[in-house]
Structures are given as structure tokens and as C-alpha cells.
Amino acid sequence: MTQTPDLKTQFLLVDGMDCGSCAKTIEASLQQLPGVMEASVSFATAKAKVLYNQEILEEAEIINRITALGYTVEQTSELKSHNHSNSCEGEHDHNHDHVKADVSQKLQAKVGGMDCGNCAETVEVGLQQIAGVLEASVSFATKRMQVSYDPQQVSEKTIYDRVKALGYTVEQSHEVKPHNHTSDCNGNHDHHHTHSHDSDHEHLEVAFPQKLQAKIGGMDCGSCAKTVEVGLQQIAGVLEVSVSFATERMQVSYDPQQVNEQTISDRVRILGYTFEQIGEISSHQDTHSRDHDNSVSKPTQKRDPASWKFWINNRRGQSVILAGLGLVLGLLTQHLALPIWIARAFYGIGIVIAGYPIARAGLFELRLRRADMNLLMTISVIGAVILGDWFEATLVLFLFSLGTTLQVFTFGRTRNAISALMDLTPPTATIKRGNKEVTVPVESIQVGEILTLRPGGRVALDGIVISGSSAIDQSPITGESIPEDKAPGDTVFAGTLNQSGFLEVKVTHTVSDTTVSKIIHLVESAQGSRAPSQQWVDRFALVYTPIVILIAIAIALIPPLTFAQPFNVWLYRALVMLVIACPCALVISTPVSIVSAIGAATRQGVLFKGGNALETAGRVTTLAFDKTGTITQGLPVVQKVYDLGKLSANIVLQIAATLEQQSEHPLSKAIVAKAHEQGMELETPINFTALPGKGIQANFREVLYFVGNQRLFLDQGIRLSGEAESLLAEIEQLGQIPVLIGTNEGLLGAIALSDGIRLEATEALRQLRRVGLKRLVMLTGDRTAVAKQIAQQVGITEYRAELLPEDKLEEIQLLRQKGVVGMVGDGINDAPALAAADISFAIGGIDIALETADVVIVGSDLRRLAYAVELSRRTVSVIQQNVVFSLVTKGLFLLLGTFGFVGLAVAVLADTGTSLLVTANGMRLFKTKTVKD
């Protein structure tokens, strides 16, 4: 039996962080410690959360690492650690010093108004921002949330109010009282814990459904996907079903106590489609345990219908060939005046071969009390045979089979955006084990192992460079065409290409959790989602098809029975109406556009989380920006070096950089980088000492120097002159951070630093105005002076400063009163504002952004915002073109068919031709590369 790792979550209060970059520095440093599984640091809340293995790492080592970076650490009574050990065995009382389980409470509630899994993530993130909330879990499948919280810090009402502020409804369903860890716990913990929750079992079972993902083959149009959905929804125990014709993917949430996977797969096969499982996931199970084969589906092989192999090797192609052969032979037999039964035999062969899969699907539709194209086509063909028109019956099936085959192929081409991503990651990788290098399957590699990368090799897993330097081509992930230089401490992504140097990389994510895997899952989900326009089309189709069928029945019966018209003539016209009745082109008009647009955006490093996000982006009238990490780089840069007349500015910089090269603080790195930029050679200081929260001191050329903030000098008893205080006031007035340099004798100078503006920020805002976004607003928690300076530099005329996260949320709500609002942030400390906006864009860290935003700019290039908005508008325009064209075509042929101007073959040709045209029109979006295209 495998021994469970002794995991522990440590919560710490970190003081001394000046910006979001400090938090990132601490995170990256902690992640390099052996035994650290996860590390997250929030600059907004000044808190760190570390999940680590107690068998490998001690708490003191974590604290020492943070202290060594120049920050102070405190474990407060507000945030106690949570021990993940599964047993008490005499050690439980000892852990009470760290576990505050005896005072935590849990509540469960029903959350309404969620439209997708992203809504559930929004609620989770919003709740986790509340001080005192220890853990929050929200399930979109069951519409339930579970929150563990400290009642001494936060109340139920506060939790409910936050959910409502995010735009959702909440209804309390249950509260779980904490387990009381008494002194008799030793040896009896499992028994006591089990019985303490007996009353909750019935409710908790609902919160843990199973999820099944599968690839569904054999679907010809969106109506087939609807058939599978309806068929599965009739099974007791199936909670939710989503089937996408666009991606050929099915996702089912079900209760394992009522139904199993076999029953679900059998129903799909009974409906006439193929079933290939991709993955089964328990909602309460760690997704890290999923196998690679289950987390990344394999790409569909590309086939070209211009090649004869496509028609020979493809089932649909074979049906088209055989049906066409029967049609030609029957027509030839008639032309040669041979007995009619021979011609009908050939026609019959073509009808059976091409019609069997259509008739089978139509019968399944009949079972479900639905009418799709398959059922209507079957009735039309049978009617034509009854009327004695065998040639037209065969021709109808041939044209229909040919059209659906070309349509499925054409649609399949739009799925190739993900196929390219799937081919990026190599199946094996070379890792260091002991003194040897071994090549192993990527699925077997664990977090913390060391990858070796040689020039020309692809990165197999996400990680941090620990040795070597090289240029990495990240274009498949970020869309950046220029390779990025990587050195120790930098992050590399799976699927990117190592170009020049040798690297050793410490793995930070397993194969199922890499950035490229997350992107693939997100794109698959987005391509399969239903946009608002598609939902309208679906509702329209539900009304349109039955009405046209009723009209067809009236046409077949009323003229012959009422006006003594020929029955055969009006029955034929009714059959034509049945063919026209199925809105195939209308149903497919939206998903083909959505899939194409999302595929194009993915190649440019823009990830839309679904059709709703894609359509909403183009309707934005106001775009609000967070400052730090969005308009600015989130990294400090030296703006100016001041001297006070005793030493030159260059000497002041050299002294500061000499001392700071021993520190890992972001301000220190910026000062050292500035010295290197000016070509300075730095010596090694002596007796270096870090003074957490203040700065550093060290001896340089036999003089003791101090480098840090004003508090450092005051604590050392060093008085600042009037000139020095004026200088500090000037620096702070400009919204910059002063770093002071001096000795026991007094201040020698100061270095002013500030968050550097992104190089592309000004151009990005200019592009947004060019595509019609006139109102651009900056929201920041920084001081007014800083906000004013940044806004002036990038050309933003409207800004709000000194805002807390909840203040940003209020500002977004005010802006929404005047139009559709988009919020652009880094997804770290602005989650409430992102959630409150009509649509959110995340710039920066991919891991966090994928969880928090509607649109993710993978490469952190602000200029892609304009691309996203413009692509959205083009997509909506193409969808409108497709819908109007489909409706006009259907209306025209309904009119012509009623008066007998259109035959069955022409009706089928019009239907399949319209479907192919709207598909081709939607695929134009796949070629959209820039705003100017």
C-alpha cells in the first residue's frame, strides 16, 4: 500500500512587500524549495499559502527563505495551518497548535444564476478573497457551494452578500458543524468522525457527481448533437449533458448511485453514434491524478476530399460512391430501355446503402419524439418510392450524403487549431535521476524532477530553469514570434522549442496540469459552448420545424380532400416541404463561426472561454484597466539617481548596487540591473546583513553603508537633513519609491524607482480607440499622484485611484449603468472587479488567468485586446450573415415548394448547399490574424 505524503498547508502573513512583483518573487523562490507542492502569495492581502510535505521540509525553512528575501514573516492567529494528515494515532493533540478546526464552520448553499463552469470559478475566487474564508468550493453541475470559514472573522451574511454582489442568487441549504477533536480522539477518530456526519450523508452525495467526457462519432449536424443530449437526459441519474457537434465532444454529469458509465455509452450507441471515452473525473477528486491520455484528446487525422483515398477509406465517402454508382447504373439501364425492375434494383441498392444510416438515425429520432433531417429525409425518400419515382429518391439520398460528407469534412478543418497544440508536447522526456540521464514517458514524471533540454528539443512539461541559458520559441503558446531568452529562475512552458542552449528545468506541473493542457481543455470547452445567438437559433428551430411539418401535412391533405386535386401531386409537394422543414443551415450557422473564430484567436494567443465571451467582447463600450501588472510591467525600474553633493550619482548607484546584489528583493534587482546597464563592475561587500522590512547593511571599502527605506535610517539614529527630506517628498510626489543610501554620518543620496510602463501600452490604447472604444478608464489602488502620472504617460484621461478591491467592484457597477463594461486585469488581486464586469480580460500569469477571466491574453501583449474586440465584431457579423441567408433561403424555397416549382432533388441541393455556404463563410474567420486583416 502506497504511503500517503504528510502534507501540510501553512498560512503566513508577509510584511515588506511593495508591489505585486514582490509577491511573485516570493512565490517563485518558495516553489524552488524541495517538498513544496504549491505556493501562492497575495500582495493585496499580504498573505502566503504554502502546501508542503512535512517529511521533506520544515516550517522554519519556509520562513527562513522568505526572510532571506528581505521580508518579515508572522503566523497570526487569524490564519492557522491546516494539517492534511489522515490519522491521529497519538499525534493529534500536538497538531492542535496549528489546526484551528475546532472553531471553523462549514456552510452549504444553492447558488443560482450560473451559466457555465466559469461562473462557479468566479464565485469561488470571489469568496476566497474574504478574510476568514478558509476554503470555498462551488460546483456548476449541482449548483452547490461549500464554504469553510472562521466565524470569529466572517459571518454567513458576509459570505451570502459577496455571492449576491457577484451577480448570483444564493439559498442556504445546509450548515455542517465542525468536528470536535476531543482528547479521546486517539485511535477512535475515524469512527467518531463518520458518525458525527450521518445526518449529512444524503445531502453530501449530491455534491459529488461523476463527470464523463467522450468523443461522439457519426454526427452530421447540430441536430445530431441535440439528439444525443435529449436521449441521455431521459436516463434517470443523469444530471447534466452537453454535446457539441463542433468539437465532437460530450460531457455528462451523473449520479453514480443511479447510473453508470456503461449505461450512458450504450444509450449513445443505441442512438446510432460511436462512443470513445476521453476521461471520467470525480468532482471531488484531484484533477492532477488524471492520465495524460484522458486529459489531452488525440488530434483527428487530416483528410483531403480532393484525394481519392478520402472517399475510399472514409465510411461516408464509401456510401456516397456506392449510392452514386447505383444511381448511374440505374439511369444507364433506363437509357438502354432494359426492364424497369433492373433499373429499380440498381436504384434500390443505392437507396439502401446511402439510406440505411439516415433511416436508422431517423427512427431513433422518432423514439425521442423529435423530427430532424434524418427522419424527414427518410419519410421523403419512402414517399418518392411509393409514388414510383425511384430515380429521384436515389438522387435525393446521393446529394444528401455528398453534402453531409463535405460539410463534416469542412467543419472538421476548423478543429485543427487544437490538433496543432496536441502535437506540441513530446511523449517522452529526458530527466536526471541520480548521476544518470534517462528517457521516460512524460506521464511518469513528477513535480520536482529535473528535465534536461538540448538545442532543438521541445519542452515536455512546465518548469523553472535552474541551470543554463537559452532562447525559447514560445510562439505556439503565447503567439510571440520572437524567441525569449531564458535564464535560471525563468519559467518555461510545455510545447515550446529550445533553440540554442542547454537547460536544466525543475518540473512544476505534471502532464495533465501543464499550461498547454489547460489551454486545450479551455479551447475544446469554448468551441463546444453555446453562444447567445446559437441559443436563439435553437429556440427558433424548435418552433420552426413543427410548424413546417404541419404545413406539409396540410398541403398533402387539404387540396385533395377539399378541392379534389390530384393526391400524388400534393403529396409530392408535401415531401418537398418536409425536406425544407429541417433548419440544418440555420442550426450550423452559429457554431461553425464560433469554432473558427476561437481557433483563429488561439493561434494568436487569445483564449476565449466560450461563445458568450466571444460575442460580448464586441459589444464593449467601456474598458476598465487595472494598473499594476496590466498597464505597467509589475516590475520596478530605476527612474533617477539623486546625489546630495557628497558623492556623484554614479558612485551612489555603484554603492547601492554593490550591496543590493546580495539581495533577492525586486527593488534590489532593479538597482543592480541599472548598474549593469551602465557597465559598472561590482565588488563583493563584506558582513552583509538583511534587515527585514527596512533594507540592508554591509561593509564596502572599509565603510559601513546602509541601503533601504526611511525607517532604517531613523532606527539607526541617522538624522535626515532638510535637503534630504525635501528630496524624499519630491520623489514621493512623483509616485515613485525612494531607496536611500547613506552611512552613520548621514544620507549620501537616493534612488527613485517605479513600476515600468509596458512598452506596447500606448500603442495598444491607440488601437482600441481606432476600433471604436472611446472610454478607457484606469482603476488602481495606488496613490493619486502615481495614477495621474501613469495615465498621462499612456494617454488615459479618466482614472480612479486609492481603490480597495471592493471599491473597484463598485466602480465597475457604476460604469455598467452607462454601457457594456470590460475589465482588464492580471487575475490576481482584482478577481471581484473581473467578476463584476460584463466581460473580463486577463493579462499576465497564465495559471491564474485561465481560472478567473472570460478572455485570456496568453502572451501579455495589450495590443491583442483590440484584436479580440475586432474579431468578436467580425464573428457576430458573420453569424448574422449566416442566419439571414439561411432564413431567406428557407423562406424562398418554402414558397416555391408550395406551388410546385421545386422538386425533391433541388430542395435537397438547396438545403445542403446552404449548409456548405454558411460553413465556408464561417470558416473565413479562421484566417483572421490582425486588426487590419
Tab-separated table of N, CA and C in Angstrom, residues 619-622 814-821 838:
chain	number	residue	atom	x	y	z
A	619	ARG	N	-19.286	43.970	-28.028
A	619	ARG	CA	-20.304	44.935	-27.599
A	619	ARG	C	-19.796	45.884	-26.520
A	620	VAL	N	-18.534	45.725	-26.113
A	620	VAL	CA	-17.981	46.550	-25.038
A	620	VAL	C	-17.941	48.015	-25.463
A	621	THR	N	-18.427	48.888	-24.582
A	621	THR	CA	-18.379	50.341	-24.829
A	621	THR	C	-17.375	51.035	-23.913
A	622	THR	N	-17.096	50.405	-22.747
A	622	THR	CA	-16.131	50.963	-21.796
A	622	THR	C	-15.162	49.872	-21.374
A	814	LEU	N	-20.887	50.997	-11.313
A	814	LEU	CA	-21.296	52.328	-11.760
A	814	LEU	C	-21.101	52.491	-13.262
A	815	LEU	N	-19.976	51.992	-13.777
A	815	LEU	CA	-19.703	52.081	-15.209
A	815	LEU	C	-20.716	51.277	-16.019
A	816	ARG	N	-21.178	50.157	-15.459
A	816	ARG	CA	-22.131	49.301	-16.179
A	816	ARG	C	-23.473	49.984	-16.365
A	817	GLN	N	-23.757	50.997	-15.580
A	817	GLN	CA	-25.024	51.714	-15.735
A	817	GLN	C	-25.070	52.513	-17.039
A	818	LYS	N	-23.890	52.705	-17.652
A	818	LYS	CA	-23.826	53.520	-18.862
A	818	LYS	C	-23.404	52.723	-20.094
A	819	GLY	N	-23.300	51.407	-19.973
A	819	GLY	CA	-22.940	50.608	-21.141
A	819	GLY	C	-22.344	49.272	-20.762
A	820	VAL	N	-21.856	48.560	-21.776
A	820	VAL	CA	-21.233	47.251	-21.577
A	820	VAL	C	-19.777	47.470	-21.180
A	821	VAL	N	-19.381	46.890	-20.047
A	821	VAL	CA	-18.059	47.169	-19.470
A	821	VAL	C	-17.177	45.925	-19.520
A	838	ASP	N	-19.056	42.975	-17.373
A	838	ASP	CA	-19.804	42.176	-18.350
A	838	ASP	C	-18.896	41.141	-18.998
